[in-house]
Amino acid sequence: MPKQDDTQQAAELRSAFMRHLPKRLETLRKRGQRLCTQGWDINALSMLLRELQTLAGACGRYGLLDIGERLFALESFLAPFVEQVAIPNASQTQTFAGQLQELGKLIARHQDDHAAPATLAAEALTVAPIQSGSYPLQVTPPAEYWKRFGPPPALEPRASAPAPASVPVKTPATTTPLATVATADAPADANEPPQAHKPPQEQYKVFHLSDGNALACEVDQKIEAAGYELTLLDSVDELTEVLAAFAPHLVVVDAPFQESLEAIGDQVKIARNRLGRRMALLAFSESAELRGRLRAMRAGADSFIALPAQSSEVMARIRELLDADSADPFRVMIVEDDRAQAIFAESILRKAGMATHAVTDPLAALDQLDEFKPELILMDLYMPNCSGMELTSIIREREAFINTPIVFLSGEHDEDKHFEALNAGGDDFLSKPIRPKHLISAVTNRVRRARTLGQRANTMNPRDPVTGMYQRAYVLDQLNAMLAGDESGNHNGGLVYVEIDGAGQIRERMGLTIFDALLNQVGAFIASHIESKDLAARYGDTSFALLCRHGDESDLAKLAAELRKRTAREVFQHEGKTLSVSLSFGICAFAAGLGDAGAMLNAAERAMTDARAPGSDSIGIFRATQENAVGSADQVLLQLIRDAIKAEDFQLLFQPIVALQGGDEEQFQALLRLRGDDGKLYTAAEILPLAERHGLASEIDRWVLSRCLLVLAERARQKRPVRLFVSQSIEAAIDTQRVAWLGQMLETRRLPGNTVVLEFRTEDGLSYLRELSQFAAALGELDVKLSLTAFDAAPASAQLYERLPVAFLKLSSRYSGERLRDPKVREELQQIVAVAHAHGSKVIAPRIEDAQSASLLWNADVDYLQGDFVQQAGQELSFDFHAATA
């Protein structure tokens, strides 16, 4: 078996890694130096350690031992600090800075070792001194600045100085070859076919702002293989600089740059306005959260991809963006009896790149619809022999044009006539005279939307005509539809997960491009050997999913065995490479009763993993045995949660929070509960983790907060004011509309903001510090208070507290029960209380069950107690706070 470095795939990945390595190292070095000079932060230190670990491992895989050892030394230096949640002192910082300087020497040496490919390009192009008349310009480009982008698009040799023919060169920052230069004696043949993968008219340019992650490297390879011109950039400043001078067709932004997406979007918008043409923007995000989608939308992104994602999906999206308006010009039919008006509209739209067909006789338009096949009809309202409204009604009777946009263009100002025209089947009404750019915009937006709707209509049966496989999203949608039916537990068939054995080694041996083509052949073979009503789809880079609608577990196992036997006998070929494969199968039948698409997929994958165990036959079947009781219980609770959200059927209990050091302020903790069908009462600790995993936490948060505000309003009406502590998930802080909604609710119910305290977990605050900081600042304007729960004496918790306007700290379980007898724990507690009081915050001790704990907490100057020792939670807000403090 060949070594990994000898394979095409490994060589491609190594080349991409080496191309990015110097800048990745330099970025890492600068980040470390910034921490040394500007001060350490435990979160930044942890991020730096993770980057060191990732890069050190990659250097080891690609044989860069000197750099790998240096990175490992840096990693070993930082690791103890992260483990102990500490930061380096002055002496340790100086040591680390010295190690970073040594890394700088390795970066310079690495750049020298890998600068050779650029030397030929340097000889091919030179930058001459720039002058204006006899005076030199004050601004000149840096030396060899052109290397980033390759040569100018229109570069041609002088006739008197023939150049060597066809010398492709790769530059460091762009992965496309220099333009082929023909000699004067041997001009290029105009009839010569285009090179493989190269678009015949215009080569699309793609700028990729990348951090060099594994997915980015795969996508970059596929972008090049598709014939697009790729430019790799590694900083927002560099992208801004390049956009000011060059015009790509697509800008791709990796997830690590998401925080700068709005600034990037501003630069893209400027470039779009300058060019006067479409420039697409595609943004990656670490998650599919609403916050990320809103940021992308506000930045003007045309597409948003949440990670994790497959490179094949990303490429499909890239092709869609690049080919959106270029496949065919928009086809517009102009029906106008005034020839001058028709010529006017036609000239405007043709200059905008559209294909037009003007018809002055409305009755003749009916005969020309099938021949021209317009995507939009621009219609005059008043015409002889047949009015625009009459012609529209006739057109709408024809099935092929029932959804074709029809826009009326007329000088009619009577609104009743406008409504009549729209009622006849028109989509819009434009009043004459209309400015050219308004006409272009109205037509462009309508046609683009019609094309999108047409594409979506085609996806109702999105089967690839060549492979016979369906789109994965369609198969999963069909699976969810079957599970959502009333008879979901009685369906025949199930889900079959298929994976190629040893796929990783095969891909390394053949290379990514050839392997992907062969994998499509395998998928086509599988799709051709299943029932016509069954669905097959590529699920991952090396796997398939089959949705079978007939048979039981044994029938599905027979299908898997037959597919395995047939596929093993087949030989697949592409570009001279042949491939024989063996398959493993995991089966999850509908009879298992999981009731959730994600659960069925996980079960089928687990069954396939079991099928690969020694002695098995590569076919595994998931069965709902006792070992799956936990998963089944989760499914039951998840359905209860969903039903409760729809019916608003949760319950709230209230537990008093009593002052230890005096005071009769009435305040309660709101506690979420859910009653099961069997009478079991589920607590928030059981409900919320499951709800967060399935994206339901935000809806629960709103219900809880809304119900608490109703309780507060009722108490205010009774002139018995009370404060409620309301737990919220971090989704509430991420939701950009939540503060505005809360402000409106407070105003509607005429409640002061200080009657509400929103509680967030300290752990969530550490992970989403920026979002929680912004949210807390907005809460301050409403006078709503903030509380951190599960708070402890860890340095990270202390740093979080310093950065947030926290009114209350609720202690972690470490400071309750038997643990309070430990002197170290009590010392930690006293430190927390002292710091909180110094900053004007109050400390709450929850889950207190006994008098001894209450006494110890009183000695530590804790402000409030909460727990069954005070009073058990109940449905009523009933507690005698005056007697408790007497």
Tab-separated table of C-alpha atoms in Angstrom, residues 15-224:
chain	number	residue	atom	x	y	z
A	15	SER	CA	0.186	21.644	-1.039
A	16	ALA	CA	-2.783	23.619	0.261
A	17	PHE	CA	-1.509	23.369	3.838
A	18	MET	CA	1.991	24.529	2.894
A	19	ARG	CA	0.563	27.457	0.965
A	20	HIS	CA	-1.289	28.731	4.041
A	21	LEU	CA	1.243	27.751	6.694
A	22	PRO	CA	3.477	30.880	6.802
A	23	LYS	CA	0.561	33.252	7.302
A	24	ARG	CA	-1.112	30.948	9.829
A	25	LEU	CA	2.124	30.829	11.811
A	26	GLU	CA	2.549	34.586	11.594
A	27	THR	CA	-1.022	35.188	12.766
A	28	LEU	CA	-0.484	32.826	15.690
A	29	ARG	CA	2.818	34.518	16.590
A	30	LYS	CA	1.254	37.993	16.545
A	31	ARG	CA	-1.609	36.809	18.729
A	32	GLY	CA	0.840	35.435	21.258
A	33	GLN	CA	2.894	38.623	21.223
A	34	ARG	CA	-0.240	40.699	21.778
A	35	LEU	CA	-1.047	38.687	24.884
A	36	CYS	CA	2.522	39.155	26.147
A	37	THR	CA	2.454	42.923	25.700
A	38	GLN	CA	-1.186	43.849	26.379
A	39	GLY	CA	-1.955	41.393	29.180
A	40	TRP	CA	-3.213	37.840	29.494
A	41	ASP	CA	-6.827	36.706	29.380
A	42	ILE	CA	-7.729	33.119	30.267
A	43	ASN	CA	-10.213	32.812	27.388
A	44	ALA	CA	-7.723	34.154	24.840
A	45	LEU	CA	-5.045	31.874	26.301
A	46	SER	CA	-7.338	28.833	25.865
A	47	MET	CA	-8.044	29.772	22.249
A	48	LEU	CA	-4.338	30.193	21.549
A	49	LEU	CA	-3.630	26.759	23.034
A	50	ARG	CA	-6.281	25.117	20.843
A	51	GLU	CA	-4.800	26.724	17.737
A	52	LEU	CA	-1.315	25.564	18.724
A	53	GLN	CA	-2.562	22.012	19.229
A	54	THR	CA	-4.327	21.936	15.888
A	55	LEU	CA	-1.421	23.388	13.924
A	56	ALA	CA	1.195	21.261	15.702
A	57	GLY	CA	-0.706	18.095	14.841
A	58	ALA	CA	-1.045	19.113	11.195
A	59	CYS	CA	2.681	19.919	10.925
A	60	GLY	CA	3.459	16.482	12.308
A	61	ARG	CA	1.223	14.795	9.743
A	62	TYR	CA	2.917	16.612	6.881
A	63	GLY	CA	6.460	15.935	8.092
A	64	LEU	CA	7.346	19.489	9.179
A	65	LEU	CA	9.176	18.271	12.264
A	66	ASP	CA	11.091	21.458	13.077
A	67	ILE	CA	7.970	23.627	13.139
A	68	GLY	CA	5.950	20.857	14.803
A	69	GLU	CA	8.492	20.608	17.642
A	70	ARG	CA	8.519	24.374	18.150
A	71	LEU	CA	4.721	24.497	18.265
A	72	PHE	CA	4.649	21.542	20.634
A	73	ALA	CA	7.039	23.398	22.972
A	74	LEU	CA	4.714	26.411	22.972
A	75	GLU	CA	1.752	24.118	23.567
A	76	SER	CA	3.505	22.411	26.491
A	77	PHE	CA	4.273	25.807	28.012
A	78	LEU	CA	0.627	27.005	27.910
A	79	ALA	CA	-1.192	23.764	28.762
A	80	PRO	CA	-0.591	23.874	32.563
A	81	PHE	CA	-2.015	27.391	32.785
A	82	VAL	CA	-5.256	26.333	31.069
A	83	GLU	CA	-5.552	23.242	33.272
A	84	GLN	CA	-5.074	25.321	36.434
A	85	VAL	CA	-7.139	28.288	35.119
A	86	ALA	CA	-4.192	30.617	35.711
A	87	ILE	CA	-2.191	33.134	33.687
A	88	PRO	CA	1.611	33.501	33.324
A	89	ASN	CA	3.498	35.921	35.554
A	90	ALA	CA	6.020	38.485	34.272
A	91	SER	CA	8.938	36.037	34.190
A	92	GLN	CA	6.911	33.326	32.449
A	93	THR	CA	5.599	35.871	29.951
A	94	GLN	CA	9.164	36.843	29.046
A	95	THR	CA	10.070	33.180	28.507
A	96	PHE	CA	7.070	32.674	26.241
A	97	ALA	CA	7.918	35.824	24.249
A	98	GLY	CA	11.415	34.413	23.639
A	99	GLN	CA	9.932	31.187	22.289
A	100	LEU	CA	7.734	33.202	19.942
A	101	GLN	CA	10.821	34.960	18.569
A	102	GLU	CA	12.345	31.569	17.756
A	103	LEU	CA	9.144	30.720	15.909
A	104	GLY	CA	9.599	33.869	13.814
A	105	LYS	CA	12.950	32.559	12.544
A	106	LEU	CA	11.312	29.306	11.435
A	107	ILE	CA	8.604	31.250	9.599
A	108	ALA	CA	11.208	33.202	7.629
A	109	ARG	CA	13.108	30.014	6.768
A	110	HIS	CA	9.943	28.266	5.659
A	111	GLN	CA	9.041	31.176	3.368
A	112	ASP	CA	12.506	31.025	1.769
A	113	ASP	CA	12.280	27.247	1.271
A	114	HIS	CA	8.953	27.494	-0.524
A	115	ALA	CA	9.408	30.698	-2.515
A	116	ALA	CA	10.889	28.948	-5.551
A	117	PRO	CA	7.636	28.537	-7.523
A	118	ALA	CA	7.270	32.321	-7.661
A	119	THR	CA	10.645	33.069	-9.224
A	120	LEU	CA	9.545	32.210	-12.766
A	121	ALA	CA	6.548	34.481	-12.377
A	122	ALA	CA	8.816	37.272	-11.191
A	123	GLU	CA	10.802	37.003	-14.388
A	124	ALA	CA	7.651	36.992	-16.497
A	125	LEU	CA	6.339	40.239	-15.083
A	126	THR	CA	8.172	43.292	-13.743
A	127	VAL	CA	6.839	46.443	-12.198
A	128	ALA	CA	8.274	49.450	-13.956
A	129	PRO	CA	8.676	52.797	-12.183
A	130	ILE	CA	5.436	54.747	-12.424
A	131	GLN	CA	5.666	58.338	-13.540
A	132	SER	CA	3.317	61.072	-14.583
A	133	GLY	CA	5.102	63.246	-17.117
A	134	SER	CA	8.515	64.058	-15.672
A	135	TYR	CA	7.376	63.727	-12.050
A	136	PRO	CA	7.370	60.385	-10.197
A	137	LEU	CA	4.097	59.484	-8.467
A	138	GLN	CA	4.079	59.710	-4.680
A	139	VAL	CA	2.338	56.326	-4.278
A	140	THR	CA	3.959	53.220	-5.761
A	141	PRO	CA	2.977	49.591	-5.212
A	142	PRO	CA	5.120	47.395	-2.939
A	143	ALA	CA	7.724	45.215	-4.608
A	144	GLU	CA	6.217	42.169	-6.352
A	145	TYR	CA	2.751	43.184	-5.177
A	146	TRP	CA	1.283	41.573	-8.313
A	147	LYS	CA	2.121	38.087	-7.018
A	148	ARG	CA	-1.050	38.019	-4.982
A	149	PHE	CA	-3.356	38.192	-7.946
A	150	GLY	CA	-1.587	36.907	-11.047
A	151	PRO	CA	-1.306	39.011	-14.197
A	152	PRO	CA	-3.816	41.550	-15.472
A	153	PRO	CA	-6.657	39.839	-17.394
A	154	ALA	CA	-5.806	41.532	-20.686
A	155	LEU	CA	-2.048	40.861	-20.581
A	156	GLU	CA	-0.638	40.251	-24.081
A	157	PRO	CA	2.958	40.157	-25.416
A	158	ARG	CA	4.387	42.800	-27.685
A	159	ALA	CA	4.550	41.782	-31.331
A	160	SER	CA	8.261	42.603	-31.544
A	161	ALA	CA	9.231	40.492	-28.549
A	162	PRO	CA	7.913	36.966	-28.861
A	163	ALA	CA	7.598	35.167	-25.551
A	164	PRO	CA	7.989	31.484	-24.830
A	165	ALA	CA	4.762	29.642	-25.415
A	166	SER	CA	2.503	28.547	-22.639
A	167	VAL	CA	4.292	28.616	-19.274
A	168	PRO	CA	1.786	28.027	-16.449
A	169	VAL	CA	3.040	29.243	-13.077
A	170	LYS	CA	1.475	29.096	-9.630
A	171	THR	CA	1.870	32.150	-7.461
A	172	PRO	CA	1.855	32.016	-3.667
A	173	ALA	CA	-1.476	33.732	-3.060
A	174	THR	CA	-3.470	32.639	-6.081
A	175	THR	CA	-3.831	29.073	-7.161
A	176	THR	CA	-4.618	29.724	-10.815
A	177	PRO	CA	-1.979	29.579	-13.562
A	178	LEU	CA	-0.842	32.655	-15.388
A	179	ALA	CA	-2.591	33.341	-18.631
A	180	THR	CA	-1.158	31.379	-21.528
A	181	VAL	CA	0.889	33.715	-23.758
A	182	ALA	CA	1.014	32.887	-27.468
A	183	THR	CA	3.921	33.908	-29.641
A	184	ALA	CA	3.534	36.382	-32.483
A	185	ASP	CA	4.690	33.738	-34.968
A	186	ALA	CA	2.236	31.131	-33.716
A	187	PRO	CA	-1.032	32.794	-32.704
A	188	ALA	CA	-3.524	30.775	-30.720
A	189	ASP	CA	-6.097	28.986	-32.845
A	190	ALA	CA	-9.397	30.750	-32.470
A	191	ASN	CA	-11.206	27.468	-33.078
A	192	GLU	CA	-9.245	25.577	-30.429
A	193	PRO	CA	-11.587	24.067	-27.820
A	194	PRO	CA	-11.397	25.501	-24.327
A	195	GLN	CA	-9.280	23.776	-21.720
A	196	ALA	CA	-10.880	21.224	-19.429
A	197	HIS	CA	-13.113	22.710	-16.722
A	198	LYS	CA	-12.692	26.239	-18.077
A	199	PRO	CA	-15.896	28.155	-18.836
A	200	PRO	CA	-16.027	29.053	-22.510
A	201	GLN	CA	-16.865	32.752	-22.136
A	202	GLU	CA	-15.629	34.169	-18.833
A	203	GLN	CA	-13.604	32.603	-16.066
A	204	TYR	CA	-15.304	33.272	-12.769
A	205	LYS	CA	-13.145	34.777	-10.046
A	206	VAL	CA	-13.564	33.636	-6.455
A	207	PHE	CA	-11.997	35.365	-3.426
A	208	HIS	CA	-11.811	33.059	-0.402
A	209	LEU	CA	-11.160	34.631	3.005
A	210	SER	CA	-9.928	31.470	4.693
A	211	ASP	CA	-8.166	30.239	7.801
A	212	GLY	CA	-7.030	27.076	5.987
A	213	ASN	CA	-9.308	24.603	7.792
A	214	ALA	CA	-9.863	21.109	6.386
A	215	LEU	CA	-13.221	21.902	4.765
A	216	ALA	CA	-11.795	25.076	3.203
A	217	CYS	CA	-8.937	23.098	1.643
A	218	GLU	CA	-11.357	20.584	0.112
A	219	VAL	CA	-13.591	23.359	-1.215
A	220	ASP	CA	-10.581	25.181	-2.680
A	221	GLN	CA	-9.544	22.048	-4.556
A	222	LYS	CA	-13.026	21.650	-5.995
A	223	ILE	CA	-13.201	25.336	-6.948
A	224	GLU	CA	-10.010	24.921	-8.973
